[in-house]
Coordinates of C-alpha atoms and ligand atoms in Angstrom, one line a residue:
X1 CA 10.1 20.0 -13.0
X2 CA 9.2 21.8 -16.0
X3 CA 13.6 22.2 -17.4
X4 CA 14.6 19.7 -19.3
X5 CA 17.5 17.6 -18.1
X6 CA 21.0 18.3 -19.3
X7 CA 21.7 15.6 -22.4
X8 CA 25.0 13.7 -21.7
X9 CA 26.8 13.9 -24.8
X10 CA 28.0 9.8 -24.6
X11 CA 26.9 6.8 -22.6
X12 CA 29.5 7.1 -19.4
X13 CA 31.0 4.0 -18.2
X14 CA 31.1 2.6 -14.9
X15 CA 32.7 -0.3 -14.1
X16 CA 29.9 -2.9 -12.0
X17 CA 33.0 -5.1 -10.5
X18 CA 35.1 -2.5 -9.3
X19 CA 32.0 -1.2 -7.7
X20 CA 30.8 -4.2 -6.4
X21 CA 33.9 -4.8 -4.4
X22 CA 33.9 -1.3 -3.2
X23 CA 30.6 -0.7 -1.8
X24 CA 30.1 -4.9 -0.7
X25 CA 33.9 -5.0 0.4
X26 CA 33.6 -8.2 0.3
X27 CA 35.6 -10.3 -2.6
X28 CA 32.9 -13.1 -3.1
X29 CA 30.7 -9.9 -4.9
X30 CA 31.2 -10.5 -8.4
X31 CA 29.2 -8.8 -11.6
X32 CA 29.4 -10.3 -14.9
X33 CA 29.2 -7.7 -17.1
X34 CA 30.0 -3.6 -16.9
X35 CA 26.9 -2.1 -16.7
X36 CA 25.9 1.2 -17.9
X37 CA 23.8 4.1 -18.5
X38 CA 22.2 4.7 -21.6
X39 CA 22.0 8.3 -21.4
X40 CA 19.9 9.0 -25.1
X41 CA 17.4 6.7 -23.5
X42 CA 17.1 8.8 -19.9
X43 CA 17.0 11.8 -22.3
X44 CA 14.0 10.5 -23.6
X45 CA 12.2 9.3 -20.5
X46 CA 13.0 12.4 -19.0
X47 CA 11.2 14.4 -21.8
X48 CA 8.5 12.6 -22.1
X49 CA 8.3 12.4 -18.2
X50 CA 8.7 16.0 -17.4
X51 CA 7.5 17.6 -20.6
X52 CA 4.1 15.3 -21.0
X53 CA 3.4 13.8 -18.0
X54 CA 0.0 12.4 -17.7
X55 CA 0.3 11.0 -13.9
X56 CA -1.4 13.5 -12.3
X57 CA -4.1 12.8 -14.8
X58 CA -4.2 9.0 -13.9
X59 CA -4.1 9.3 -10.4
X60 CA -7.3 12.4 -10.6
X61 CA -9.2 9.4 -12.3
X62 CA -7.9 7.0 -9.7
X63 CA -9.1 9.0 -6.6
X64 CA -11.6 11.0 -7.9
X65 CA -13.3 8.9 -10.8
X66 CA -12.6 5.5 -9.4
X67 CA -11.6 6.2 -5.8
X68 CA -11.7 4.3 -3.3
X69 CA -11.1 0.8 -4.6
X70 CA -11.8 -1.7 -1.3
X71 CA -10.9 -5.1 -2.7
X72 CA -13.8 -6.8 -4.1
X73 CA -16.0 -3.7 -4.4
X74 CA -17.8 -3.0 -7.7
X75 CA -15.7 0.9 -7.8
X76 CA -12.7 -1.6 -7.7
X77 CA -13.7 -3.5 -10.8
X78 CA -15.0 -0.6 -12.8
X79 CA -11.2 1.1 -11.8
X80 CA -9.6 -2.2 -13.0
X81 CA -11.7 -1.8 -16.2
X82 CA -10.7 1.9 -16.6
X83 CA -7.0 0.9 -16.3
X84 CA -7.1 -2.3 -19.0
X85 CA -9.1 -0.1 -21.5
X86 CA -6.1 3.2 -20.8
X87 CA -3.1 0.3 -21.8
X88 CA -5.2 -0.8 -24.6
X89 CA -5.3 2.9 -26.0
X90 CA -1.2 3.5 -25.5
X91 CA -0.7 0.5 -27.2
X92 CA 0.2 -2.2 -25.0
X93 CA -0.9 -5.8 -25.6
X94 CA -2.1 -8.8 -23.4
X95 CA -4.1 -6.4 -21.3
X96 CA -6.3 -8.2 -18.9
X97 CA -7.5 -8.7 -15.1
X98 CA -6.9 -12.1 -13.5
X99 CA -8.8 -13.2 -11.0
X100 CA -8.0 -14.7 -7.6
X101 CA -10.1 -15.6 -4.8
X102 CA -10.9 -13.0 -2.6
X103 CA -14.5 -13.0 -0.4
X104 CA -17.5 -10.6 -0.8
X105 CA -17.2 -7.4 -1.9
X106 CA -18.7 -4.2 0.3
X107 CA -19.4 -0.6 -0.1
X108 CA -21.0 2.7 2.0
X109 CA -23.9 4.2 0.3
X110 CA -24.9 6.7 2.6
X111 CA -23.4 7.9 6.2
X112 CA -25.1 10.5 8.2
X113 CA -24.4 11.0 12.1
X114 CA -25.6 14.0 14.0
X115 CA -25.6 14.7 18.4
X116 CA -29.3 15.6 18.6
X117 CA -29.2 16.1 22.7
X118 CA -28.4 18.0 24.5
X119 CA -27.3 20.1 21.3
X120 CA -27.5 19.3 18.2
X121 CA -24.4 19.3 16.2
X122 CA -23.2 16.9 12.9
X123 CA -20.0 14.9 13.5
X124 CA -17.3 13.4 11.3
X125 CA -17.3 9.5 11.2
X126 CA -17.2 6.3 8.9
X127 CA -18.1 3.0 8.8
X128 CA -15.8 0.2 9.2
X129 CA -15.1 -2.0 6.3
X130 CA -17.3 -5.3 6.1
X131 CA -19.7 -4.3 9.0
X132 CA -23.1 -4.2 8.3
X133 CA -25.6 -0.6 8.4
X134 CA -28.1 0.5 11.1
X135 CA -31.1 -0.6 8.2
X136 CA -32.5 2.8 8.2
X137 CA -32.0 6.0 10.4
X138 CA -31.6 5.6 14.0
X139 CA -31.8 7.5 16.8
X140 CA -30.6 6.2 20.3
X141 CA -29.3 6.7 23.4
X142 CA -25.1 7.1 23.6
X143 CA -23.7 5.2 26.5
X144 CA -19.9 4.3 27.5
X145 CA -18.6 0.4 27.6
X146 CA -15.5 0.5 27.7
X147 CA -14.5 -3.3 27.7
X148 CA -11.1 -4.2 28.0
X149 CA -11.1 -7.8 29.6
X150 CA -13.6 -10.6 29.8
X151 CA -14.9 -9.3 33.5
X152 CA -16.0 -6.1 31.5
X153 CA -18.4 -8.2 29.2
X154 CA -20.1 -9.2 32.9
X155 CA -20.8 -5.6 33.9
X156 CA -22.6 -4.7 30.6
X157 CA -24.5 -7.6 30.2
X158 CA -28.4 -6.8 29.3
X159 CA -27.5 -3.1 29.3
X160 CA -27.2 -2.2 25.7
X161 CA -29.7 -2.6 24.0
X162 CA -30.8 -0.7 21.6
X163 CA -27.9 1.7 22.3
X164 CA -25.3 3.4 20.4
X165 CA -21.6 2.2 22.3
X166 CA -18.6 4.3 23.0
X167 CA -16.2 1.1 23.4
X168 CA -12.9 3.0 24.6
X169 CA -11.7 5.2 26.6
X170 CA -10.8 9.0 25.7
X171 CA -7.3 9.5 25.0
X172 CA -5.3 12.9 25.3
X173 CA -4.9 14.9 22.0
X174 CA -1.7 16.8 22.3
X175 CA -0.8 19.9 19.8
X176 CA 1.4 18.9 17.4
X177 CA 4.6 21.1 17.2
X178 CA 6.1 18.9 14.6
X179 CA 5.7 19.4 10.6
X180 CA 3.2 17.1 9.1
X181 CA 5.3 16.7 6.4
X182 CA 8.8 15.3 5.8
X183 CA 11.5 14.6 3.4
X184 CA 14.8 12.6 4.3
X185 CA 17.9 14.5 5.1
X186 CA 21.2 13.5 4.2
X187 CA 22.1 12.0 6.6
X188 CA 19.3 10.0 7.7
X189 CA 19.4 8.9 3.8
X190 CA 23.7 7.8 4.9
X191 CA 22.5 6.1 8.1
X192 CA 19.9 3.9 6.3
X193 CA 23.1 2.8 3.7
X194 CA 24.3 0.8 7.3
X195 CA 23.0 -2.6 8.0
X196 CA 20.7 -2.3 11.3
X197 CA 21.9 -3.8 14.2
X198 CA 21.9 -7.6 13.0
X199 CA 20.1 -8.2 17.3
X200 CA 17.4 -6.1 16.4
X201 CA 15.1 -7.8 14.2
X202 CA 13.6 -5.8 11.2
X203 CA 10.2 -5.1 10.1
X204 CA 8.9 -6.4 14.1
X205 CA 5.8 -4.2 15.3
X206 CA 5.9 -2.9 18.9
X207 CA 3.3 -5.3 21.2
X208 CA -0.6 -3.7 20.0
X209 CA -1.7 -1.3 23.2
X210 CA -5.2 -2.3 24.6
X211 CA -7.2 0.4 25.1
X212 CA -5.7 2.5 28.2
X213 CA -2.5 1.8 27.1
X214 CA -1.3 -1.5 28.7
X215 CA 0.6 -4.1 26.3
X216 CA -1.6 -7.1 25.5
X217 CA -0.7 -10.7 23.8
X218 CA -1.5 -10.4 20.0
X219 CA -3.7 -13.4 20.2
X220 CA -5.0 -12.7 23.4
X221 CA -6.3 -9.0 22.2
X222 CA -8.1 -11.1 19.1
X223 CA -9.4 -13.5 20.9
X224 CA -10.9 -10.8 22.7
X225 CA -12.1 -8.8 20.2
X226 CA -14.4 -11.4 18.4
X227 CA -15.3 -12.1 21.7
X228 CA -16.3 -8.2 22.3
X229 CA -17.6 -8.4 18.9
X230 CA -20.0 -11.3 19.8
X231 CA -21.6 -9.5 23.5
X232 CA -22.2 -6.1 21.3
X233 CA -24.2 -8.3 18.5
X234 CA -25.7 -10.9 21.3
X235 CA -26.4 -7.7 23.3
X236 CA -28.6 -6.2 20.7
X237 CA -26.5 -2.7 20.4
X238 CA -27.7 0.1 17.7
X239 CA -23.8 0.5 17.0
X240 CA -20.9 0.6 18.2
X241 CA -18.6 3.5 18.1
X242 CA -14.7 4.4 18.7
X243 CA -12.2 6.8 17.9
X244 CA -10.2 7.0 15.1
X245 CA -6.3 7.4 15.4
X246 CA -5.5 10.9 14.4
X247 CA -6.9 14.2 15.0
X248 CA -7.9 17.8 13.4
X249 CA -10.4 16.2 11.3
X250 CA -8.3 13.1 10.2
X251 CA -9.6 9.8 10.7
X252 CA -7.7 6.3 10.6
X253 CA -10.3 3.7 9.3
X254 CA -9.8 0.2 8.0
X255 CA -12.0 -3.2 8.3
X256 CA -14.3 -4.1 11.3
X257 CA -16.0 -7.0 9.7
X258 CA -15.1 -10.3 7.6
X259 CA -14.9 -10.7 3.9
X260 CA -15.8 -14.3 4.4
X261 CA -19.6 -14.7 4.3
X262 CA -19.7 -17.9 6.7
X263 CA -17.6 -15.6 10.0
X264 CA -20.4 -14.1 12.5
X265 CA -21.9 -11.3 11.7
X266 CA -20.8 -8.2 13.9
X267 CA -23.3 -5.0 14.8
X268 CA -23.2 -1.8 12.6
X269 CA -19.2 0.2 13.3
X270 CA -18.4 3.5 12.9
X271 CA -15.2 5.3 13.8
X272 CA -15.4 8.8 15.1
X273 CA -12.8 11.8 14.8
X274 CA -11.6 12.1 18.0
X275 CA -12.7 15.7 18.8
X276 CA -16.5 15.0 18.5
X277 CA -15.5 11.7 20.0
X278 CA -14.1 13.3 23.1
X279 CA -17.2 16.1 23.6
X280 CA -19.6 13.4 23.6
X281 CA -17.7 11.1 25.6
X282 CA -16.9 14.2 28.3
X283 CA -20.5 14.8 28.0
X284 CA -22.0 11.4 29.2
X285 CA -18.9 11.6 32.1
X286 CA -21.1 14.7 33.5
X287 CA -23.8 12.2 33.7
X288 CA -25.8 14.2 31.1
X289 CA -27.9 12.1 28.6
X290 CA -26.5 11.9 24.9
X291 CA -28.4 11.0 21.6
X292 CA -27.6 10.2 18.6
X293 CA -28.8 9.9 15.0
X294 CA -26.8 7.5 13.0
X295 CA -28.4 6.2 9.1
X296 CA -26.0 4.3 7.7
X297 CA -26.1 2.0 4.4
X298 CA -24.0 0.0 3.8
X299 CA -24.1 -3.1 0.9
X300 CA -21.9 -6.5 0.9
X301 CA -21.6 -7.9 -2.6
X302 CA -21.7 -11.5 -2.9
X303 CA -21.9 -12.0 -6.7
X304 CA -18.3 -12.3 -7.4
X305 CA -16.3 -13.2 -4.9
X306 CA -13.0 -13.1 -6.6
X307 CA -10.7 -10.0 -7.1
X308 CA -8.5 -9.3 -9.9
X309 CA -5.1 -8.3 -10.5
X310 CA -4.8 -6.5 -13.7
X311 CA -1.4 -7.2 -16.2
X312 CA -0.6 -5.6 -19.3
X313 CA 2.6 -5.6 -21.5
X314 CA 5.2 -4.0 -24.1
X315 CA 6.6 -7.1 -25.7
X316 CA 10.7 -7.8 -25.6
X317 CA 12.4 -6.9 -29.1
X318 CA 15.0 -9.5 -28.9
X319 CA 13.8 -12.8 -30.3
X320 CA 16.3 -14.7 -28.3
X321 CA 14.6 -12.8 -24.7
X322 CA 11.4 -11.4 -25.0
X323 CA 10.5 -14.2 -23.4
X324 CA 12.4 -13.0 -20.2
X325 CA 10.2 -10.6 -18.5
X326 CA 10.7 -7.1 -16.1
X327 CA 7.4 -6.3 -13.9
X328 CA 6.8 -2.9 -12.3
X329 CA 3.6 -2.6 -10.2
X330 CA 2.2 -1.8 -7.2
X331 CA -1.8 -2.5 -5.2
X332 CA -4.4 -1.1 -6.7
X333 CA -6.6 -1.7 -3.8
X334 CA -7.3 0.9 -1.1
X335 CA -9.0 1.3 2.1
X336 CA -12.1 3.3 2.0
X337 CA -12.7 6.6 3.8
X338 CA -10.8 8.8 1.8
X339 CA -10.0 7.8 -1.8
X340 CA -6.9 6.2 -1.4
X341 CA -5.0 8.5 -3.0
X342 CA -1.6 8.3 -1.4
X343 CA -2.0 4.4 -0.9
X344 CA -1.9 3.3 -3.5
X345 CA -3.4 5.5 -6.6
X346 CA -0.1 7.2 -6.1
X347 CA 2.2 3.9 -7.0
X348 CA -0.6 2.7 -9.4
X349 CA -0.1 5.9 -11.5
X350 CA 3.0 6.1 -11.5
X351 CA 3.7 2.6 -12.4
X352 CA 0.9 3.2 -15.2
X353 CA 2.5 6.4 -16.2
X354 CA 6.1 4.3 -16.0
X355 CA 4.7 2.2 -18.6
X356 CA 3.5 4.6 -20.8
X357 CA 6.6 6.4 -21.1
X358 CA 8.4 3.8 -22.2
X359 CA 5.6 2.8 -25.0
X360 CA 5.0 6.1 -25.9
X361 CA 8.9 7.1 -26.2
X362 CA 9.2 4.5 -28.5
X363 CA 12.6 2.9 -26.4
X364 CA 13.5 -1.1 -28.0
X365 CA 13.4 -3.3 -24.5
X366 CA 14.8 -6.6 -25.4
X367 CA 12.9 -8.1 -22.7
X368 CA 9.6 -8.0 -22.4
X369 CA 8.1 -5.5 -19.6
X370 CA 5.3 -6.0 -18.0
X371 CA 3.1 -4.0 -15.1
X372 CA 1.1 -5.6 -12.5
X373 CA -1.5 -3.6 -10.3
X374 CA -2.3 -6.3 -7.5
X375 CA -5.8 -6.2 -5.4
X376 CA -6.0 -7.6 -1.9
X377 CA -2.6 -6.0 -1.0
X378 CA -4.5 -4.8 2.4
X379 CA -5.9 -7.6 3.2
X380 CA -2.1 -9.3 4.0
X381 CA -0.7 -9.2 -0.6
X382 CA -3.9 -11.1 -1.4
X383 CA -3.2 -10.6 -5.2
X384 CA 0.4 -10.9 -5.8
X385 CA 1.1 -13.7 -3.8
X386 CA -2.0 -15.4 -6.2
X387 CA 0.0 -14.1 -9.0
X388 CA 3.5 -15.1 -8.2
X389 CA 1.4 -18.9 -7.0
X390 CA -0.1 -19.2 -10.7
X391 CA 3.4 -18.0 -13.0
X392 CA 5.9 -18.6 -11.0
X393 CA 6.5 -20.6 -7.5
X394 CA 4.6 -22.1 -4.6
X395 CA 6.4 -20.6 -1.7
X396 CA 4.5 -23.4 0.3
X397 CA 6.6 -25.9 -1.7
X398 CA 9.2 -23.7 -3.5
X399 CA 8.2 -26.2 -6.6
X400 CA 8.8 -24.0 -9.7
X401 CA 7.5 -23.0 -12.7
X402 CA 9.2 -22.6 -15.7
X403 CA 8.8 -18.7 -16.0
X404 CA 10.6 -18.3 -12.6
X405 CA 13.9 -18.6 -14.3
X406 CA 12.9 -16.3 -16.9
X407 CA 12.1 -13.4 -14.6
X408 CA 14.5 -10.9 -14.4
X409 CA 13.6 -8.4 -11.5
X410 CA 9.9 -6.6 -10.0
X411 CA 10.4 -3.0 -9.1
X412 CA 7.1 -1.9 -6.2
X413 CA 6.3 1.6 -5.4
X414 CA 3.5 1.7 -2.5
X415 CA 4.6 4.2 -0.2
X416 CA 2.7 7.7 -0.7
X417 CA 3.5 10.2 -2.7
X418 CA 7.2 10.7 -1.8
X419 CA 10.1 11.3 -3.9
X420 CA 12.4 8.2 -4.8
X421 CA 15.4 8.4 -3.1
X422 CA 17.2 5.7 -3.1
X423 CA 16.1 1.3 -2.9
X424 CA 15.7 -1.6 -0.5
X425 CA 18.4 -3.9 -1.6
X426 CA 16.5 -6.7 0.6
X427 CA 19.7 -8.2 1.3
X428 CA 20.1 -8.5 -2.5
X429 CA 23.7 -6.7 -2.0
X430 CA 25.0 -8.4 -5.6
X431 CA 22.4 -5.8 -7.1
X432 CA 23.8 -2.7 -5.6
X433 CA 26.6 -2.2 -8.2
X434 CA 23.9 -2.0 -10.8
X435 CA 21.6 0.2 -9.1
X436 CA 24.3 2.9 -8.3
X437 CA 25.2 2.6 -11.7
X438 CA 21.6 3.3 -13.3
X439 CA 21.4 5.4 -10.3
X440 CA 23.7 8.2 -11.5
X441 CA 21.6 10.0 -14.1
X442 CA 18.7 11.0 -10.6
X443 CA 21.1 12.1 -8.2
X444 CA 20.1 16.1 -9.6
X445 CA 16.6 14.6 -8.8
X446 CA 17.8 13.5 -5.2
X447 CA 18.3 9.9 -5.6
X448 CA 21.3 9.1 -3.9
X449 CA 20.9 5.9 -1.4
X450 CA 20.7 2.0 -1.9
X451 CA 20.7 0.2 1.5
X452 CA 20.6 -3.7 2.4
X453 CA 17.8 -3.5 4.9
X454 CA 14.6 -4.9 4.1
X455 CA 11.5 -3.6 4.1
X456 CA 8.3 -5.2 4.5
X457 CA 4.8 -5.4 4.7
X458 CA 3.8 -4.5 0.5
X459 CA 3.9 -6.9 -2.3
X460 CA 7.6 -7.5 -3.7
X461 CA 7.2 -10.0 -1.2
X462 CA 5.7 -12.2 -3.0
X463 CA 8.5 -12.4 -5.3
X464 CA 11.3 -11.5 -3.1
X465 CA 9.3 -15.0 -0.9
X466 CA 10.5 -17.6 -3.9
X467 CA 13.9 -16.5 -5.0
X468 CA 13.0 -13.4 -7.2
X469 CA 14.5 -10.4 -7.1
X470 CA 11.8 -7.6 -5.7
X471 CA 12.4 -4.6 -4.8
X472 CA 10.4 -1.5 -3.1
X473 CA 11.8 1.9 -4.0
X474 CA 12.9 4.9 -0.2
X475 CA 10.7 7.2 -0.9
X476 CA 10.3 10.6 1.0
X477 CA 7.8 10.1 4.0
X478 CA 5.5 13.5 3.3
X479 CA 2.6 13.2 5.2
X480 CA 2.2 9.5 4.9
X481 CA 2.1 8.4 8.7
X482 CA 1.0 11.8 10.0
X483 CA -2.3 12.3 7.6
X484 CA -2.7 10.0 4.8
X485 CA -2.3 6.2 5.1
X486 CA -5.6 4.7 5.7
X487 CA -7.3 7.7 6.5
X488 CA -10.0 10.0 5.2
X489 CA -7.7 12.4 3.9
X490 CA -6.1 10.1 1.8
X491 CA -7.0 12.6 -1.3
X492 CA -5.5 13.6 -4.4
X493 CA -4.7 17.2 -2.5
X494 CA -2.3 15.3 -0.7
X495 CA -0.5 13.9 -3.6
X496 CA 2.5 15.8 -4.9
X497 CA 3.2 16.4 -8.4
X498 CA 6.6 17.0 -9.1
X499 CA 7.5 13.9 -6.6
X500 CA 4.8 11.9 -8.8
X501 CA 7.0 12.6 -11.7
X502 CA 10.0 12.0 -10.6
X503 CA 9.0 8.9 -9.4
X504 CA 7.3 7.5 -12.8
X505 CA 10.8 8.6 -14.6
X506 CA 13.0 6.9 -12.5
X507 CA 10.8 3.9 -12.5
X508 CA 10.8 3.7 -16.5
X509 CA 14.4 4.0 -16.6
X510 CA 15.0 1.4 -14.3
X511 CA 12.3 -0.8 -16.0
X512 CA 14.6 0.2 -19.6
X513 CA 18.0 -0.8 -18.2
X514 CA 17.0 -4.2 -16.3
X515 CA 15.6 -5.0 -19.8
X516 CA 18.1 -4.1 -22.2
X517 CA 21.0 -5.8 -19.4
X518 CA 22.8 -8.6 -21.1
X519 CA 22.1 -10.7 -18.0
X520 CA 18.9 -11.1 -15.5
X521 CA 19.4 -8.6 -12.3
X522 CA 21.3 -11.2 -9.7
X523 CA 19.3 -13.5 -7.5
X524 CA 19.7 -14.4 -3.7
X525 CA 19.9 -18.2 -2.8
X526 CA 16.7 -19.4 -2.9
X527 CA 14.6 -19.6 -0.3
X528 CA 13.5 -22.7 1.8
X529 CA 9.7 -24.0 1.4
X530 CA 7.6 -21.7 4.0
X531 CA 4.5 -24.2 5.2
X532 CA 1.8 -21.8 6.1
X533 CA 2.3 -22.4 10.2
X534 CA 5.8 -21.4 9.7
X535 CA 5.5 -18.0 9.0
X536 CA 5.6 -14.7 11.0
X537 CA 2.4 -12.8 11.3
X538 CA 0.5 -11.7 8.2
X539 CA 1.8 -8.2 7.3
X540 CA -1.9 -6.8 7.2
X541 CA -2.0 -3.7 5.5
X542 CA 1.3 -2.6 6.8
X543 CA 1.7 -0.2 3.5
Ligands
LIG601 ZN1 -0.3 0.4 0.4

């Protein structure tokens, strides 16, 4: 990443209409206006992208410095702080956080868990998010209840006291002959250029397994689980334990308890990896006694219970539309085990590092361009469906604000550390002559694909929810599933350099075209009012 790119001698035409009717094939797609690539300007993004990159050096102080940001925790704040005072120093201007209601805040101090019979040996856990500590060092007794229906609460009542819970079975850990890692091939890149089958309906999650493997209604498996949750507090347990999804030393941890300070309290949670899981587990089968020391501390702040999203900007140059505006952003908010490096430090620096390549370069935008790094994004885009509520539409009533028509387009980047190659048109297929146009100059970099489908669960939602054009960049899987999303390994180790600059460089120069276009980016009808009970399940934490 270190050569510089070859410098196109003119800006190369390409004709948006004939494009349009091309790739749509469909006469009713009509552009305005020939759009084209400024090639001095991606010249100068790619220099200062490739030659001075500072992204790596964002996202160490994201993970390392101010890793992991849980929404609402005091690291999250400081990080928010740290990122106002960086676009203060490169120059950008309105630089602020802007709060939104969120619940209390939480953090793990301290977390020590060791087998002390029959052997001693130390084991890798964490606490789950929002649930309280064991108040001190503990040492108990390990028993199994696994409880996977309401007759199982029966045959455990007045059991567990005072005792530290395995609550589900053992599962099988198979080898794993595949590669952790991944980038798209070609043709899977081609295949995702085809609408899906229209009967299959995008962005639905398989039916949740209950423990043991069976399907279970979605509200049915909740229902039971604060019911579960209930027995283990009623029943006096020390903690209560499972396994974590993954293996080799990765665990998958999220929340166990409730932001909101009024919901029931639940007993101290701790997810295990699933090798010291399974020996304990296989131990107690044998009928030999187990015990454990657990001291965890864990704090819920209740001081400020709002989060913030945090906005900065690099004013238009045109009088007549700096009052138009471009957003690029991403969730600054991360789970908590590891230091949420890959989700979403990654799309926070590079959106930060976007921004500061187009200051820094010095590029005129006509429009004004401005970055947004949301918080609650895990908790089901907490912070920018506040945002897009306050400046520009209720979705609840689609009743608009005067900004919404002066909004041009919001580019996302929240999914790991993987090369752009290509974007989710979300149906937006008016766009798609545009983007293969601005495309053109990253196709050495791999950039290649722009495809209808949708894709959910991250926060151009919120816009893409009231009429306004959102959009959430493919990006080469790496180790996102298989290692790093929501997990403790979620470390800047994982993160990739030369993908992370790519990535900030294509952003910028997407950010520079949509604002220098003589027209906004093309809208989709707009959307009917969407009353809260009309929706589809909350996309928790799905990115
Ligand atoms: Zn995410």
């Amino acid at each position: 990443m270190r050569a510089l790119a070859p410098r196109f001698p003119r800006p190369v035409r390409s004709l948006a209409l004939a494009s349009a009717v091309a790739l749509a094939g469909s006469l009713t797609v009509v552009a305005q206006v020939a759009d084209r690539v400024d090639h001095d300007a991606v010249y100068k993004i790619k220099e200062e992208g490739f030659q001075r990159s500072q992204v790596m050096e964002i996202a160490s102080y994201l993970t390392d410095v101010h890793g992991p940001r849980l929404t609402g925790s005091p690291t999250y704040k400081q990080g928010a702080e740290w990122a106002v005072e960086k676009f203060n120093e490169w120059g950008l201007v309105n630089a602020k956080m802007e709060p939104f209601e969120f619940g209390r805040g939480w953090t793990n101090e301290r977390f020590v868990a060791h087998v002390v019979e029959p052997q001693a040996y130390p084991v890798i856990g964490y606490p789950q998010a929002w649930t309280p500590g064991t108040d001190g060092p503990v040492t108990a007794e390990v028993v199994i209840a696994a409880i996977q229906n309401e007759s199982d609460l029966e045959k455990f009542k007045g059991q567990l006291k005072g005792k530290i819970v395995l609550t589900q079975p053992m599962r099988e850990v198979k080898a794993s002959f595949d590669p952790l890692g991944s980038r798209y091939t070609e043709k899977e890149l081609q295949e995702m250029q085809l609408l899906q089958d229209p009967s299959v309906q995008p962005g639905r999650r398989a039916m949740p397994n209950m423990p043991g493997g069976q399907p279970m209604d979605f509200r049915a498996m909740m229902a039971l689980r604060q019911k579960r949750a209930k027995f283990f507090l009623d029943e006096g347990v020390a903690a209560v334990v499972d396994p974590g999804r993954g293996d080799g030393g990765t665990v998958f941890v999220q929340g166990g308890g409730s932001r909101n300070p009024k919901d029931p309290a639940t007993a101290p949670q701790i997810t295990l990896a699933i090798e010291h899981y399974g020996r304990i587990y296989r131990t107690l089968e044998k009928k030999i006694p187990v015990k454990m020391t657990l001291d965890v501390k864990n704090t819920f702040h209740d001081a400020d219970q709002n989060s913030y999203n945090i906005v900065a900007e690099i004013p238009g140059s045109d009088p007549k539309l700096a009052a138009e505006v471009v957003m690029l952003g991403g969730h600054f908010d991360t789970w908590h085990a590891g230091t949420g490096a890959t989700d979403n430090s990654a799309g926070s620096a590079v959106m930060m590092e976007a921004i500061r390549i187009l200051k820094t370069s010095g590029l005129k935008m006509k429009r004004t361009v401005r970055i947004g790094l949301w918080g609650g994004e895990e908790q089901g885009l907490l912070g920018s469906r506040a945002y897009v509520r306050e400046h520009f539409a209720d979705r609840e009533t689609m009743a608009l604000k005067p900004d919404h028509a002066k909004f041009s387009a919001y580019y996302n980047v929240d999914n790991g550390t993987g090369a752009i190659r290509g974007v989710y048109l979300q149906g937006n297929e008016a766009v798609a002559p545009v983007f293969r146009t601005w495309m053109e100059p990253f196709h050495s970099l791999g950039m290649t694909a722009l495809t209808p489908r949708n894709t959910g669960g991250t926060d151009h939602l919120a816009f893409d929810a009231v009429g306004l054009p959102g959009f959430q960049f493919i990006q080469d899987e790496v180790e996102y599933e298989t290692r790093t999303h929501h997990s403790n390994m979620d470390v800047y180790e994982r993160l990739q350099a030369g993908d992370m600059m790519k990535n900030a460089v294509i952003v910028a120069s997407f950010v520079y075209h949509t604002a220098n276009r003589d027209e906004k980016l093309p809208r989709k009808p707009l959307p009917k009012p969407q009353p809260p009970q009309q929706r589809g399940p909350v996309p928790t934490s799905a990115m």
